[in-house]
Structure formats: structure tokens, C-alpha cells
PDB file of C-alpha atoms in Angstrom:
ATOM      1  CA  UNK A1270       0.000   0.000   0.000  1.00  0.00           C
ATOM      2  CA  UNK A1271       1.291   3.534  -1.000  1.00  0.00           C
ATOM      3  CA  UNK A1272       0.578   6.628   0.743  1.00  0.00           C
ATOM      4  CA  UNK A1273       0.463   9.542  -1.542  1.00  0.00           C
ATOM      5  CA  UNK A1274       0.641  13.427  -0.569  1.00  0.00           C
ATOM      6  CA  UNK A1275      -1.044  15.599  -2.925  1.00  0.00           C
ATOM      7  CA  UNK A1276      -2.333  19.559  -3.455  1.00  0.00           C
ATOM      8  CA  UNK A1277      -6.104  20.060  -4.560  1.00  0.00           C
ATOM      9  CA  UNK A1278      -9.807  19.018  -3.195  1.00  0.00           C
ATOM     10  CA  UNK A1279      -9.655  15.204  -2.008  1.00  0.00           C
ATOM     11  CA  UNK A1280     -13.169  14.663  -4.236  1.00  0.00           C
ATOM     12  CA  UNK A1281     -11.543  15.219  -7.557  1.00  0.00           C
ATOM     13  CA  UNK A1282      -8.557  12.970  -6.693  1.00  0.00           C
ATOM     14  CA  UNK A1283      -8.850   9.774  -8.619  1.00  0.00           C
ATOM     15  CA  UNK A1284     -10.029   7.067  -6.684  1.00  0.00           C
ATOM     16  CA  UNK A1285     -13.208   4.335  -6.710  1.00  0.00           C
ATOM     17  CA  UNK A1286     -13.842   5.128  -2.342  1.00  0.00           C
ATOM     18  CA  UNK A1287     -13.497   8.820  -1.057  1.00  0.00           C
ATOM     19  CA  UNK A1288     -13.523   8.699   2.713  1.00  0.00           C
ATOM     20  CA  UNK A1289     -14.719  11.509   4.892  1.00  0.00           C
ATOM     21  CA  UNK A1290     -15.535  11.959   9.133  1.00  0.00           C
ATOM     22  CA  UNK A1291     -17.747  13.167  11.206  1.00  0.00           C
ATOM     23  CA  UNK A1292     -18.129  14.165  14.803  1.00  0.00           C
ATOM     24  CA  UNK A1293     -21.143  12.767  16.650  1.00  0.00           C
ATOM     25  CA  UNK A1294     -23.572  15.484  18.010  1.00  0.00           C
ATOM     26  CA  UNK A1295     -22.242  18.294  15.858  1.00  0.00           C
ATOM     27  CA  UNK A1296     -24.559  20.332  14.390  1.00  0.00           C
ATOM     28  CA  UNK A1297     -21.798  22.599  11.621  1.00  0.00           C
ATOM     29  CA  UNK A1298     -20.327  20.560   9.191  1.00  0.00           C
ATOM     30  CA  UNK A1299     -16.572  20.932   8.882  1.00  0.00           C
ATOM     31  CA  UNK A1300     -15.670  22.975   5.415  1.00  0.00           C
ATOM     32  CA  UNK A1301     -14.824  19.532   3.348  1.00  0.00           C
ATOM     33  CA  UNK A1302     -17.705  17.332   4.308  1.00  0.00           C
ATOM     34  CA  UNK A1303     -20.153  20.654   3.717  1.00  0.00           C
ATOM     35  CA  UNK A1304     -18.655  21.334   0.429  1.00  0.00           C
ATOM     36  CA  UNK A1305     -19.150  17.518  -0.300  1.00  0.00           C
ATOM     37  CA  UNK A1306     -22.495  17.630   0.790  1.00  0.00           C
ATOM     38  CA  UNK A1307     -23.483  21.148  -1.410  1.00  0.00           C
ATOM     39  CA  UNK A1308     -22.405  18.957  -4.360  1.00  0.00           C
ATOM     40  CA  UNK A1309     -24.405  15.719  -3.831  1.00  0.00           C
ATOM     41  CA  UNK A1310     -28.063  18.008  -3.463  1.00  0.00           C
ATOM     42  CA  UNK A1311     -27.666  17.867   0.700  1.00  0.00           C
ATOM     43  CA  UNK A1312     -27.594  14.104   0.414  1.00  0.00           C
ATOM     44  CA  UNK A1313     -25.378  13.558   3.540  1.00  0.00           C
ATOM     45  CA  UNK A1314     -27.246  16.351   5.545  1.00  0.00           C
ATOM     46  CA  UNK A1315     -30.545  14.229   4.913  1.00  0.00           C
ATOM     47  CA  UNK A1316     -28.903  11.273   6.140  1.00  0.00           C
ATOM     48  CA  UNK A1317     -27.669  12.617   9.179  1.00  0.00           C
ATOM     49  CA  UNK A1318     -31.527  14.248   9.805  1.00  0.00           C
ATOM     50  CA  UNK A1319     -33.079  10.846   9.071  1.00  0.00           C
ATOM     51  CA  UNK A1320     -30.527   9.267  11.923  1.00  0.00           C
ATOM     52  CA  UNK A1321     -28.770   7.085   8.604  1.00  0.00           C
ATOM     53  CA  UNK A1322     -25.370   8.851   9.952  1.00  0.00           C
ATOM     54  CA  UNK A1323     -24.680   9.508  13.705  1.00  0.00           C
ATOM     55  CA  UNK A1324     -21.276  10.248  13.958  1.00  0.00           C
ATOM     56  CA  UNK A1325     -20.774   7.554  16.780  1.00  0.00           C
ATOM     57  CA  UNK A1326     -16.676   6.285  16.943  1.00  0.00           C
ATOM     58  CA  UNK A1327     -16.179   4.057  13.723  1.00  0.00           C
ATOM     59  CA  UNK A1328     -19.361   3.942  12.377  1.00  0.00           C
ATOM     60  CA  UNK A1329     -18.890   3.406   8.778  1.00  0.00           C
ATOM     61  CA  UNK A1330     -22.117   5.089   6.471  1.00  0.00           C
ATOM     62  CA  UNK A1331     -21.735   4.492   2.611  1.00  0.00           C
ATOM     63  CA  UNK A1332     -23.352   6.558  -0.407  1.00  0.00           C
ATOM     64  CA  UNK A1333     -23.071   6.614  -3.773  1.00  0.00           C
ATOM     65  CA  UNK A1334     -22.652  10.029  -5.819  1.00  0.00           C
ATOM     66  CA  UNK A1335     -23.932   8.533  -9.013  1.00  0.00           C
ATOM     67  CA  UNK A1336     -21.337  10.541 -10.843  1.00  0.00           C
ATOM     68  CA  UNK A1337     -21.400  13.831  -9.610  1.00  0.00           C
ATOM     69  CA  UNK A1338     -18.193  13.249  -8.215  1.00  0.00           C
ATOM     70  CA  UNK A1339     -15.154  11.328  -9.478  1.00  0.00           C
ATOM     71  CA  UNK A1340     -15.174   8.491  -6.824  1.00  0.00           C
ATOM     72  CA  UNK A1341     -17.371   5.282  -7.191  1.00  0.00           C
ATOM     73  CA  UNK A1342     -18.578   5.741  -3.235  1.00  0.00           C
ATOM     74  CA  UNK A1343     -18.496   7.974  -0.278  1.00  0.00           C
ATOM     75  CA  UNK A1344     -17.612   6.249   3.054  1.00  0.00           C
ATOM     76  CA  UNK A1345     -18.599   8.633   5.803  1.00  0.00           C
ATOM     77  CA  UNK A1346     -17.264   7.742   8.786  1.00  0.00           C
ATOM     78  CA  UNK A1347     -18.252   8.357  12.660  1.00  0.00           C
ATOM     79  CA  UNK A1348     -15.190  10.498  15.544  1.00  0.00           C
ATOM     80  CA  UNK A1349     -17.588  10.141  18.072  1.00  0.00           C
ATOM     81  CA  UNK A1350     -17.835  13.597  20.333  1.00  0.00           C
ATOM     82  CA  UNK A1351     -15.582  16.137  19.801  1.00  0.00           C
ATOM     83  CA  UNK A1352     -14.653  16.109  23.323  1.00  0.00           C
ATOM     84  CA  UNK A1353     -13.281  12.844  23.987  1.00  0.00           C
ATOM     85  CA  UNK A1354     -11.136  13.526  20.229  1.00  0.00           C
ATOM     86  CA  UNK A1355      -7.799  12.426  20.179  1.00  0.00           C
ATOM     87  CA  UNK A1356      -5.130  10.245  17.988  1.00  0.00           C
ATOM     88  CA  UNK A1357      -6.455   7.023  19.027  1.00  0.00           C
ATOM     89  CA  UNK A1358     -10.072   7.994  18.101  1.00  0.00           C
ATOM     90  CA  UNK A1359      -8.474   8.712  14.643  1.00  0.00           C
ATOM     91  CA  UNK A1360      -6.753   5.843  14.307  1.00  0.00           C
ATOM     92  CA  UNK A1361      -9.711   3.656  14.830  1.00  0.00           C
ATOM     93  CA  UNK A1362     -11.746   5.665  12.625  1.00  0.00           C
ATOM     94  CA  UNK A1363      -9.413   5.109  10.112  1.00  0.00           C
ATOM     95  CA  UNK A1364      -9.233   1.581  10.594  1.00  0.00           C
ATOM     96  CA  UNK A1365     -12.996   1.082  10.513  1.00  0.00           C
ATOM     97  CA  UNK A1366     -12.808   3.353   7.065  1.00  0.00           C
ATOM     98  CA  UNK A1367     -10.277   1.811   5.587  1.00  0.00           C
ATOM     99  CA  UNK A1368     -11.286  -2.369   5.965  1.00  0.00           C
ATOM    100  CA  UNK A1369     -15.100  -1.284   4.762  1.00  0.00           C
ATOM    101  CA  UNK A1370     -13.371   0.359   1.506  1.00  0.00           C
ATOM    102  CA  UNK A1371     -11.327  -3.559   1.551  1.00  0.00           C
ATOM    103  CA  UNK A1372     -14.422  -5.042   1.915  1.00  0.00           C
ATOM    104  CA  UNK A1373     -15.957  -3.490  -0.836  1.00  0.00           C
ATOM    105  CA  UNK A1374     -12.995  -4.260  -3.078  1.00  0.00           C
ATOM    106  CA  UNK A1375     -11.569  -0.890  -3.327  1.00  0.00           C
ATOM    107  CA  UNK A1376      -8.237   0.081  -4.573  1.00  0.00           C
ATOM    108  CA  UNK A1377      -7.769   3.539  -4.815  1.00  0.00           C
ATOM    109  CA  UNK A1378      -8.992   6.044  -1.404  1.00  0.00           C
ATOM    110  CA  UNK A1379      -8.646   9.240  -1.413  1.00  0.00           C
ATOM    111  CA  UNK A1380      -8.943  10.322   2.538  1.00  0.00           C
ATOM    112  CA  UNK A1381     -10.156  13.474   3.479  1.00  0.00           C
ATOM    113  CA  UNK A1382      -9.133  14.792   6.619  1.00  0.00           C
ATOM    114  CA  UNK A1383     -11.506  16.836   9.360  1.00  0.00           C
ATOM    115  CA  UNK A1384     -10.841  20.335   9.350  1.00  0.00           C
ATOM    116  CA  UNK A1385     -11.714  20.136  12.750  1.00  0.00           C
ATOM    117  CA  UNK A1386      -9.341  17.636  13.653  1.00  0.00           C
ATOM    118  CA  UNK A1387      -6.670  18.870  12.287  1.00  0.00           C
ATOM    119  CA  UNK A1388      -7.118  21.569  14.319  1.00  0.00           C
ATOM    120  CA  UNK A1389      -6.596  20.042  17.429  1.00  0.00           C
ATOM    121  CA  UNK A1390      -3.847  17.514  16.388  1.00  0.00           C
ATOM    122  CA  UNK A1391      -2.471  19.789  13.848  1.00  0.00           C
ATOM    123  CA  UNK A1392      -1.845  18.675   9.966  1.00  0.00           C
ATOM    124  CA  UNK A1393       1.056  16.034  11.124  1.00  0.00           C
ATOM    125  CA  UNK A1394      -0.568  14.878  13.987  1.00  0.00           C
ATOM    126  CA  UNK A1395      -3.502  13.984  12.677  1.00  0.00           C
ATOM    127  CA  UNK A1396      -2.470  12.337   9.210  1.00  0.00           C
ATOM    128  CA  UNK A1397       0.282  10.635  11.369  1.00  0.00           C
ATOM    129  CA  UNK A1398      -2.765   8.711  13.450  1.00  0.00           C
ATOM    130  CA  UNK A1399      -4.264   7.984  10.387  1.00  0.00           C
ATOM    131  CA  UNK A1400      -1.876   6.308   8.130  1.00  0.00           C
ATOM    132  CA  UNK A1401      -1.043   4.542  11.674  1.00  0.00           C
ATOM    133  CA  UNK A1402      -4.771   3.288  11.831  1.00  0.00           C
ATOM    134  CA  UNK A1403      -4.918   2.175   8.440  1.00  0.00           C
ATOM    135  CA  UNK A1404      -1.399   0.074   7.962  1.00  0.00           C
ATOM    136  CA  UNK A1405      -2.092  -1.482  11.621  1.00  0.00           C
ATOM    137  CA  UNK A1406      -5.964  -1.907  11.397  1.00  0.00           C
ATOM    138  CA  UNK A1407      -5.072  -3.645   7.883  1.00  0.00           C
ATOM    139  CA  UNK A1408      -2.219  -6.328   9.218  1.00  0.00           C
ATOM    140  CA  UNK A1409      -2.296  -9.674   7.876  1.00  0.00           C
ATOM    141  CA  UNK A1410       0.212 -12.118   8.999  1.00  0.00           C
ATOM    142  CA  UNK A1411       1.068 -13.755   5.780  1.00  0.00           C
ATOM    143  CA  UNK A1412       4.340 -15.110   5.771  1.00  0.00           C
ATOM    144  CA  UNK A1413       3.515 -18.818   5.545  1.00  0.00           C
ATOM    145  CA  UNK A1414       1.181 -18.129   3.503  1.00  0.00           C
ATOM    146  CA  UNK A1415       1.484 -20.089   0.448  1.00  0.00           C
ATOM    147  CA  UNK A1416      -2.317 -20.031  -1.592  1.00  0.00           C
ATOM    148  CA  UNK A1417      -4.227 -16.381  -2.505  1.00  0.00           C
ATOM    149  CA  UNK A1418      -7.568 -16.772  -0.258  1.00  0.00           C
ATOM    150  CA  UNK A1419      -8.641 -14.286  -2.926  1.00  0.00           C
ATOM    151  CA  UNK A1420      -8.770 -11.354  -0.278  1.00  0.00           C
ATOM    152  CA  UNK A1421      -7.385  -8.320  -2.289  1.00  0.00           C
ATOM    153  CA  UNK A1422      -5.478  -5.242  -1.290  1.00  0.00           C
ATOM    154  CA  UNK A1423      -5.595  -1.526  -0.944  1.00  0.00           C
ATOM    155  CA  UNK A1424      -2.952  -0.395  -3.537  1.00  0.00           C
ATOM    156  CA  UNK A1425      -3.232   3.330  -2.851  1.00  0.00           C
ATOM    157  CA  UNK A1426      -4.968   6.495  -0.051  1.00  0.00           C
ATOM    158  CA  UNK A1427      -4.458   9.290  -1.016  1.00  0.00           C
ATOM    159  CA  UNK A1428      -4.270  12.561   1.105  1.00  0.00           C
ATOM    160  CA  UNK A1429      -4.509  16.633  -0.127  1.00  0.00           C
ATOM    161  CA  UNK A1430      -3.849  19.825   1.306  1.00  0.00           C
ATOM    162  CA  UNK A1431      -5.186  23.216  -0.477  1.00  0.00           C
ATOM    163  CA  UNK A1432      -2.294  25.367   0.256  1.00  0.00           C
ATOM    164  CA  UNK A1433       0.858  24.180  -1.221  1.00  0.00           C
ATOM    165  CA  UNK A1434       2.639  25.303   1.521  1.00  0.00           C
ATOM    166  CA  UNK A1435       0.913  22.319   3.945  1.00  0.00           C
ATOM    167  CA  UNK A1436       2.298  19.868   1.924  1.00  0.00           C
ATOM    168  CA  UNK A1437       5.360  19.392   3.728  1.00  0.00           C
ATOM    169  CA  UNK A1438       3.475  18.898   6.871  1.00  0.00           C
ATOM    170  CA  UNK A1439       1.163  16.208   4.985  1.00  0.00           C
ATOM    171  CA  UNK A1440       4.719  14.189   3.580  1.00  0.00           C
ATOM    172  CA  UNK A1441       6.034  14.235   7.113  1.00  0.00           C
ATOM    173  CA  UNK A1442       2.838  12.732   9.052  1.00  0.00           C
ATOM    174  CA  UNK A1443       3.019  10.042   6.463  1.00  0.00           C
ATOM    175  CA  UNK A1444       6.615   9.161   6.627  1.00  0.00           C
ATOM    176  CA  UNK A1445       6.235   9.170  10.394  1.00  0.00           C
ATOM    177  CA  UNK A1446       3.447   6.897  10.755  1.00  0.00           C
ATOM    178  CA  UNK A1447       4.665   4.634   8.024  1.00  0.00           C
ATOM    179  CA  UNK A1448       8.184   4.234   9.697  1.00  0.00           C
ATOM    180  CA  UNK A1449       5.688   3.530  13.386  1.00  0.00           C
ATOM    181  CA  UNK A1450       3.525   1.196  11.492  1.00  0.00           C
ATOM    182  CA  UNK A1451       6.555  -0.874   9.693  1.00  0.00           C
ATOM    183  CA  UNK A1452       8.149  -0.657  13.342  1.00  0.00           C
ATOM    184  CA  UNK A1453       4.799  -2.292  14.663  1.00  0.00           C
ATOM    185  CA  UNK A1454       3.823  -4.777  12.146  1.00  0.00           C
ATOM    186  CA  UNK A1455       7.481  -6.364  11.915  1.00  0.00           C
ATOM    187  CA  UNK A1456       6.937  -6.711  15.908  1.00  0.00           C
ATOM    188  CA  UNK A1457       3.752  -8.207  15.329  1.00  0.00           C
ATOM    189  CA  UNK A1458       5.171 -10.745  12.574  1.00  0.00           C
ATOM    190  CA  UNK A1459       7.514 -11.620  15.351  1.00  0.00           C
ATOM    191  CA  UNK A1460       5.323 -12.202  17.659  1.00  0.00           C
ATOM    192  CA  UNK A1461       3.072 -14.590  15.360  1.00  0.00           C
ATOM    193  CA  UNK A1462       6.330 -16.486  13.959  1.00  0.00           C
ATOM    194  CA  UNK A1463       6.154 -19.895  15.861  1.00  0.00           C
ATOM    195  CA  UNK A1464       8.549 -20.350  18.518  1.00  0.00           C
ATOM    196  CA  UNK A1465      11.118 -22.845  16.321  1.00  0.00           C
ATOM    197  CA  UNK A1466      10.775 -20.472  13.617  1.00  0.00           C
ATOM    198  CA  UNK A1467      11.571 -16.780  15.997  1.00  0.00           C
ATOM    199  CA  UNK A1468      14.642 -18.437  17.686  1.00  0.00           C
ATOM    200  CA  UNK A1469      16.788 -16.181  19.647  1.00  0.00           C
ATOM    201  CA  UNK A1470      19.324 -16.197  17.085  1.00  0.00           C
ATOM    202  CA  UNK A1471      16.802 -15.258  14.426  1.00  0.00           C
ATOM    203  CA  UNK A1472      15.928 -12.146  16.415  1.00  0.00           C
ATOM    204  CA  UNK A1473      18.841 -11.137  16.925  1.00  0.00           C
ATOM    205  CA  UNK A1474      19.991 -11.240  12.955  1.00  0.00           C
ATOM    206  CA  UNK A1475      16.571  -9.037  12.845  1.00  0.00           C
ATOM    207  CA  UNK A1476      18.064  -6.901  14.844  1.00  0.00           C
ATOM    208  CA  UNK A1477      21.584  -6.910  13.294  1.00  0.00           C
ATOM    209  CA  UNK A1478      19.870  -6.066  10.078  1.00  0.00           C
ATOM    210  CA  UNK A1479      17.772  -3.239  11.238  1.00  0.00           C
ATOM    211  CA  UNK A1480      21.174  -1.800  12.580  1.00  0.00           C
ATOM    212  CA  UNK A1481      23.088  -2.170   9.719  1.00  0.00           C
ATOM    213  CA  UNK A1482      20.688  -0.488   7.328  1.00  0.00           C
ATOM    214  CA  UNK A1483      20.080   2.516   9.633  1.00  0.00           C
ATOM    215  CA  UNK A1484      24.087   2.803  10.674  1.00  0.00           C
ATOM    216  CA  UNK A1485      23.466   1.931  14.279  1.00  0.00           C
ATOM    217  CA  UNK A1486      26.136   0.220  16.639  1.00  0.00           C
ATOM    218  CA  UNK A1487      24.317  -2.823  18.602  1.00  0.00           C
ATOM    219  CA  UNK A1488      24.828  -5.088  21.448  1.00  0.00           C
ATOM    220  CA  UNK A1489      23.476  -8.777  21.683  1.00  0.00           C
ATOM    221  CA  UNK A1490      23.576 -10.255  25.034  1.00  0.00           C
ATOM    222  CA  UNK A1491      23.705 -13.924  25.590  1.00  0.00           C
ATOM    223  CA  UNK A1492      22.913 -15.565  28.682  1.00  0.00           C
ATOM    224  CA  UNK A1493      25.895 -14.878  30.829  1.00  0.00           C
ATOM    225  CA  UNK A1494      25.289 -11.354  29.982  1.00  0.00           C
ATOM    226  CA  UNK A1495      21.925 -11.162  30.680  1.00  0.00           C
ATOM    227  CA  UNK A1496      23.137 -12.315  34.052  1.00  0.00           C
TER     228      UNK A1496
END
């Protein structure tokens, strides 16, 4: 999966699923999901009246703009209240979001952020949490496996900024919580190895690897060490 950082409005990105959030109990609609809205005739407004959309923590609502916009489907997806808000809220959200959209065989999301997130987590912060929520929510352990179970992939999100001047902000949240995630998912692949498989010594040449590519001195103690 690729994370891409791009300048524009996240509906005319090119994608088949277009994700966008919500806070539960709000009653202003942040500036992208509005704008959204305007376009599809109020359509997400009347869902939200008719109690279709709630904005409760990862609830996952999903409409289809029929053309008026470039992506195949709209996932809108619940924060929960804006006062309990934070990176793990995101991250969940995100998660929730993001297997729906695998579920529905997408390949291509284009991920709008909330306005109103943003500004409490600020730009990095907040994309950070989500990339975070998608790679970990996403993890398959898959290294035995040896037959397709047909289950495909996410190949691409997608992420804009309107001012060119964000996007540096926008790369950095996504290198950071790609570097987290690969940190977190080799732990977990660890973790699932069986036990003859993640020997000591195995770990340890993990270890030695990781140090050589980043230029790091390491120490490996063995058992009278430990001691």
C-alpha cells in the first residue's frame, strides 16, 4: 500500500472510495464534508436528519454520488464527540474506514481529513494517526502463507492539502506513521512467527539487520550477559 501526498480538493482525486468523518452530536459541518455535501443536493445532511449517519466512533455510512463526483462511493465515517477527540479515536476511525473500503474491493482512497481535527492535532498529527490506523488496522500475517484466499489489497490512499505550503506537513505525518507502522507490524510478525521459527538467534539477525541499514552500533547479550 502507497501513501500519496497531494495539493487540490480530495473529491476530484482519482479514486473508486473517497472517505470523509464526522463528529457525533455536531450540528456545523466541517468545510470539506459541507462542500461535499453542497455537491451531492444535501444528500449527507438528509442522512444525518433521518438518523442514517450519527457520527458515533467508527461507524462506517456508505453513499453513492452517481457521478457527480469522481469516486465510485463515499464512506462517511463516525469520531464520536468532539470532546473525547484524540489520535487514538483517529486511528480507529481510520481503521474502521479503511477495511469497509477492503471489503468493498476498493483500490484507490482518497482520505479526506476533518478540518476540525486537524485543528486540534495539527496537519502532522492527525495524518500521522491515520496512516497509523490504516497500515495497523489492515495487518495480515502472511508469511507462511502459500495459496491467494482471494482477499485483495488496498494499492493506494491518497491525502490533499489546499495550500501548497501544507504539503510538507502532509509528507512528514506520512513518513512518520509509516516508519511507526513498519516498526509495529514487523513486531507483530515476530510475535506470530512460531517459537522454532523466531529463535533467539533469528531475532537477533533481525536486529543486526535493522542496525546495519540505519548505521546503528548494537549489542546482543547472551545468557551470561543477561546475568
Amino acid at each position: 500500500m502507497k501513501f500519496h501526498a497531494l495539493t487540490g480538493l480530495i473529491e476530484e482525486q482519482k479514486s473508486d472510495t473517497l472517505v470523509i468523518s464526522l463528529f457525533q452530536g455536531e450540528d456545523e459541518l466541517g468545510p470539506t464534508v459541507k462542500r461535499i455535501d453542497e455537491q451531492l443536493s444535501g444528500a449527507i445532511s438528509e442522512m444525518i436528519a433521518s438518523g442514517d449517519i450519527t457520527g458515533k466512533p467508527g461507524e462506517v455510512s456508505q453513499l453513492y454520488p452517481r457521478g457527480v463526483l469522481t469516486p465510485t462511493r463515499i464512506l462517511v465515517v463516525g469520531m464520536g464527540k468532539k470532546a473525547e477527540f484524540g489520535a487514538e479515536v483517529v486511528r480507529k476511525s481510520a481503521s474502521a474506514a479503511l477495511k469497509r473500503a477492503r471489503d468493498l474491493n476498493s483500490r484507490n482512497v482518497a482520505f479526506g481529513c476533518s478540518e476540525q481535527g486537524i485543528a486540534i492535532l495539527g496537519l502532522k498529527g492527525y495524518v500521522q494517526a491515520v496512516v497509523e490506523g490504516i497500515r495497523l488496522g489492515l495487518y495480515r500475517f502472511q508469511m507462511f502463507h502459500t495459496v491467494n484466499d482471494g482477499e485483495k489489497d488496498i494499492e493506494s490512499v491518497f491525502f490533499t492539502v489546499e495550500d501548497p505550503s501544507s504539503l510538507q506537513d502532509l509528507e512528514t505525518g506520512i513518513t512518520i506513521g509509516d516508519a511507526v507502522s513498519d516498526g509495529t507490524c514487523l513486531a507483530r510478525d515476530l510475535v506470530n512467527m512460531p517459537a522454532n521459527y523466531a529463535t533467539p538467534l533469528r531475532i537477533a539477525e533481525v536486529a543486526h539487520s535493522i542496525a546495519e541499514s540505519l548505521s546503528l552500533s548494537i549489542l546482543v547479550g547472551d545468557r551470561e550477559w543477561a546475568a
